[in-house]
mmCIF file of C-alpha atoms in Angstrom:
data_model
loop_
_atom_site.group_PDB
_atom_site.id
_atom_site.type_symbol
_atom_site.label_atom_id
_atom_site.label_comp_id
_atom_site.label_asym_id
_atom_site.label_seq_id
_atom_site.Cartn_x
_atom_site.Cartn_y
_atom_site.Cartn_z
ATOM 1 C CA UNK A 86 46.401 42.580 3.731
ATOM 2 C CA UNK A 87 42.798 43.662 4.435
ATOM 3 C CA UNK A 88 41.855 43.140 0.810
ATOM 4 C CA UNK A 89 42.989 39.477 0.932
ATOM 5 C CA UNK A 90 41.058 38.873 4.158
ATOM 6 C CA UNK A 91 37.890 40.282 2.591
ATOM 7 C CA UNK A 92 38.358 38.093 -0.482
ATOM 8 C CA UNK A 93 38.759 34.986 1.720
ATOM 9 C CA UNK A 94 35.591 35.933 3.623
ATOM 10 C CA UNK A 95 33.630 36.220 0.347
ATOM 11 C CA UNK A 96 34.979 32.826 -0.776
ATOM 12 C CA UNK A 97 33.858 31.245 2.515
ATOM 13 C CA UNK A 98 30.381 32.787 2.213
ATOM 14 C CA UNK A 99 29.993 31.497 -1.361
ATOM 15 C CA UNK A 100 31.182 28.033 -0.300
ATOM 16 C CA UNK A 101 28.674 28.008 2.577
ATOM 17 C CA UNK A 102 25.832 29.034 0.244
ATOM 18 C CA UNK A 103 26.682 26.224 -2.195
ATOM 19 C CA UNK A 104 27.032 23.730 0.658
ATOM 20 C CA UNK A 105 23.646 24.716 2.129
ATOM 21 C CA UNK A 106 21.927 24.249 -1.249
ATOM 22 C CA UNK A 107 23.494 20.811 -1.673
ATOM 23 C CA UNK A 108 22.594 19.750 1.875
ATOM 24 C CA UNK A 109 19.021 20.956 1.420
ATOM 25 C CA UNK A 110 18.588 18.763 -1.668
ATOM 26 C CA UNK A 111 20.157 15.771 0.128
ATOM 27 C CA UNK A 112 17.842 16.182 3.136
ATOM 28 C CA UNK A 113 14.833 16.494 0.821
ATOM 29 C CA UNK A 114 15.826 13.290 -0.970
ATOM 30 C CA UNK A 115 16.301 11.397 2.284
ATOM 31 C CA UNK A 116 12.930 12.503 3.680
ATOM 32 C CA UNK A 117 11.096 11.483 0.503
ATOM 33 C CA UNK A 118 12.921 8.128 0.558
ATOM 34 C CA UNK A 119 11.771 7.522 4.137
ATOM 35 C CA UNK A 120 8.181 8.280 3.061
ATOM 36 C CA UNK A 121 8.393 5.822 0.155
ATOM 37 C CA UNK A 122 9.950 3.097 2.328
ATOM 38 C CA UNK A 123 7.251 3.396 5.005
ATOM 39 C CA UNK A 124 4.558 3.340 2.306
ATOM 40 C CA UNK A 125 6.006 0.189 0.767
ATOM 41 C CA UNK A 126 6.187 -1.427 4.210
ATOM 42 C CA UNK A 127 2.459 -0.796 4.704
ATOM 43 C CA UNK A 128 1.690 -2.039 1.180
ATOM 44 C CA UNK A 129 3.693 -5.238 1.806
ATOM 45 C CA UNK A 130 1.887 -5.804 5.122
ATOM 46 C CA UNK A 131 -1.476 -5.357 3.376
ATOM 47 C CA UNK A 132 -0.462 -7.829 0.681
ATOM 48 C CA UNK A 133 0.561 -10.422 3.298
ATOM 49 C CA UNK A 134 -2.682 -9.934 5.221
ATOM 50 C CA UNK A 135 -4.818 -10.290 2.079
ATOM 51 C CA UNK A 136 -3.036 -13.398 0.850
ATOM 52 C CA UNK A 137 -3.185 -15.019 4.276
ATOM 53 C CA UNK A 138 -6.908 -14.336 4.563
ATOM 54 C CA UNK A 139 -7.520 -15.652 1.043
ATOM 55 C CA UNK A 140 -5.568 -18.833 1.804
ATOM 56 C CA UNK A 141 -7.613 -19.315 5.004
ATOM 57 C CA UNK A 142 -10.798 -18.893 2.969
ATOM 58 C CA UNK A 143 -9.623 -21.484 0.423
ATOM 59 C CA UNK A 144 -8.673 -23.937 3.191
ATOM 60 C CA UNK A 145 -12.222 -23.652 4.560
ATOM 61 C CA UNK A 146 -13.532 -24.804 1.148
ATOM 62 C CA UNK A 147 -14.598 -21.261 0.257
ATOM 63 C CA UNK A 148 -17.138 -21.127 3.031
ATOM 64 C CA UNK A 149 -17.798 -18.397 5.544
ATOM 65 C CA UNK A 150 -19.721 -15.219 6.035
ATOM 66 C CA UNK A 151 -18.688 -11.875 4.678
ATOM 67 C CA UNK A 152 -16.442 -9.704 6.861
ATOM 68 C CA UNK A 153 -16.585 -5.908 7.085
ATOM 69 C CA UNK A 154 -13.684 -3.810 8.466
ATOM 70 C CA UNK A 155 -12.399 -6.394 10.910
ATOM 71 C CA UNK A 156 -9.210 -5.238 12.723
ATOM 72 C CA UNK A 157 -6.158 -7.391 12.018
ATOM 73 C CA UNK A 158 -4.322 -8.767 15.040
ATOM 74 C CA UNK A 159 -0.642 -7.863 15.037
ATOM 75 C CA UNK A 160 -1.069 -5.098 12.459
ATOM 76 C CA UNK A 161 -2.263 -1.918 14.117
ATOM 77 C CA UNK A 162 -4.418 0.275 11.908
ATOM 78 C CA UNK A 163 -5.126 -2.410 9.285
ATOM 79 C CA UNK A 164 -8.674 -3.618 8.630
ATOM 80 C CA UNK A 165 -9.816 -6.461 6.398
ATOM 81 C CA UNK A 166 -13.080 -7.103 4.565
ATOM 82 C CA UNK A 167 -14.203 -10.150 2.600
ATOM 83 C CA UNK A 168 -17.110 -9.989 0.158
ATOM 84 C CA UNK A 169 -18.429 -12.863 -1.970
ATOM 85 C CA UNK A 170 -20.751 -12.131 -4.884
ATOM 86 C CA UNK A 171 -21.988 -13.891 -7.993
ATOM 87 C CA UNK A 172 -19.491 -13.597 -10.841
ATOM 88 C CA UNK A 173 -20.658 -11.796 -13.947
ATOM 89 C CA UNK A 174 -18.155 -10.940 -16.636
ATOM 90 C CA UNK A 175 -18.878 -7.536 -18.204
ATOM 91 C CA UNK A 176 -17.547 -8.480 -21.663
ATOM 92 C CA UNK A 177 -19.100 -11.936 -22.015
ATOM 93 C CA UNK A 178 -22.801 -12.597 -22.336
ATOM 94 C CA UNK A 179 -22.724 -16.342 -21.790
ATOM 95 C CA UNK A 180 -25.891 -16.517 -19.771
ATOM 96 C CA UNK A 181 -25.997 -17.565 -16.143
ATOM 97 C CA UNK A 182 -22.669 -18.854 -14.889
ATOM 98 C CA UNK A 183 -22.419 -20.829 -11.698
ATOM 99 C CA UNK A 184 -19.403 -18.944 -10.386
ATOM 100 C CA UNK A 185 -18.662 -16.650 -7.474
ATOM 101 C CA UNK A 186 -15.967 -14.077 -6.892
ATOM 102 C CA UNK A 187 -14.496 -13.430 -3.463
ATOM 103 C CA UNK A 188 -12.691 -10.161 -2.840
ATOM 104 C CA UNK A 189 -10.372 -9.512 0.084
ATOM 105 C CA UNK A 190 -9.891 -5.792 0.772
ATOM 106 C CA UNK A 191 -7.297 -4.564 3.247
ATOM 107 C CA UNK A 192 -7.508 -0.889 4.269
ATOM 108 C CA UNK A 193 -5.236 1.325 6.335
ATOM 109 C CA UNK A 194 -4.537 5.015 6.876
ATOM 110 C CA UNK A 195 -1.262 6.492 5.728
ATOM 111 C CA UNK A 196 -0.516 10.172 6.255
ATOM 112 C CA UNK A 197 -4.199 10.934 6.670
ATOM 113 C CA UNK A 198 -5.283 9.164 3.459
ATOM 114 C CA UNK A 199 -7.228 5.931 3.221
ATOM 115 C CA UNK A 200 -5.255 3.266 1.317
ATOM 116 C CA UNK A 201 -6.363 -0.176 0.210
ATOM 117 C CA UNK A 202 -5.119 -3.399 -1.324
ATOM 118 C CA UNK A 203 -7.493 -5.830 -3.078
ATOM 119 C CA UNK A 204 -7.265 -9.374 -4.336
ATOM 120 C CA UNK A 205 -9.971 -11.477 -5.985
ATOM 121 C CA UNK A 206 -10.588 -15.174 -6.537
ATOM 122 C CA UNK A 207 -13.139 -16.540 -9.014
ATOM 123 C CA UNK A 208 -14.377 -20.085 -8.471
ATOM 124 C CA UNK A 209 -17.083 -22.366 -9.750
ATOM 125 C CA UNK A 210 -20.020 -23.167 -7.501
ATOM 126 C CA UNK A 211 -21.932 -26.448 -7.416
#
């Protein structure tokens, strides 16, 4: 009788060890999924901010001063910059082109690291 009880106890201990290993891998997968989902949420917010700011710039006939690290209302921790420079293509030597490029850069901090999303628009100047 004692031998059967000891065998059952060993079976339970082995089952618990296997169960703990499986649960540890499941918890690890869930925590990494939560990290990826929150990162994609921030990336999507940055994309929406950048596109909205670019559309505003286009509606103002591509006029306005440059912006540097301006906080975004409604999106805590996000900052936006807009820089307009003369467009020069590195592969083409066509001489002076009357074109500008405007870049919208959205930055935010995620888990202690600086992240950014950029979009650009090239347009002809008069």
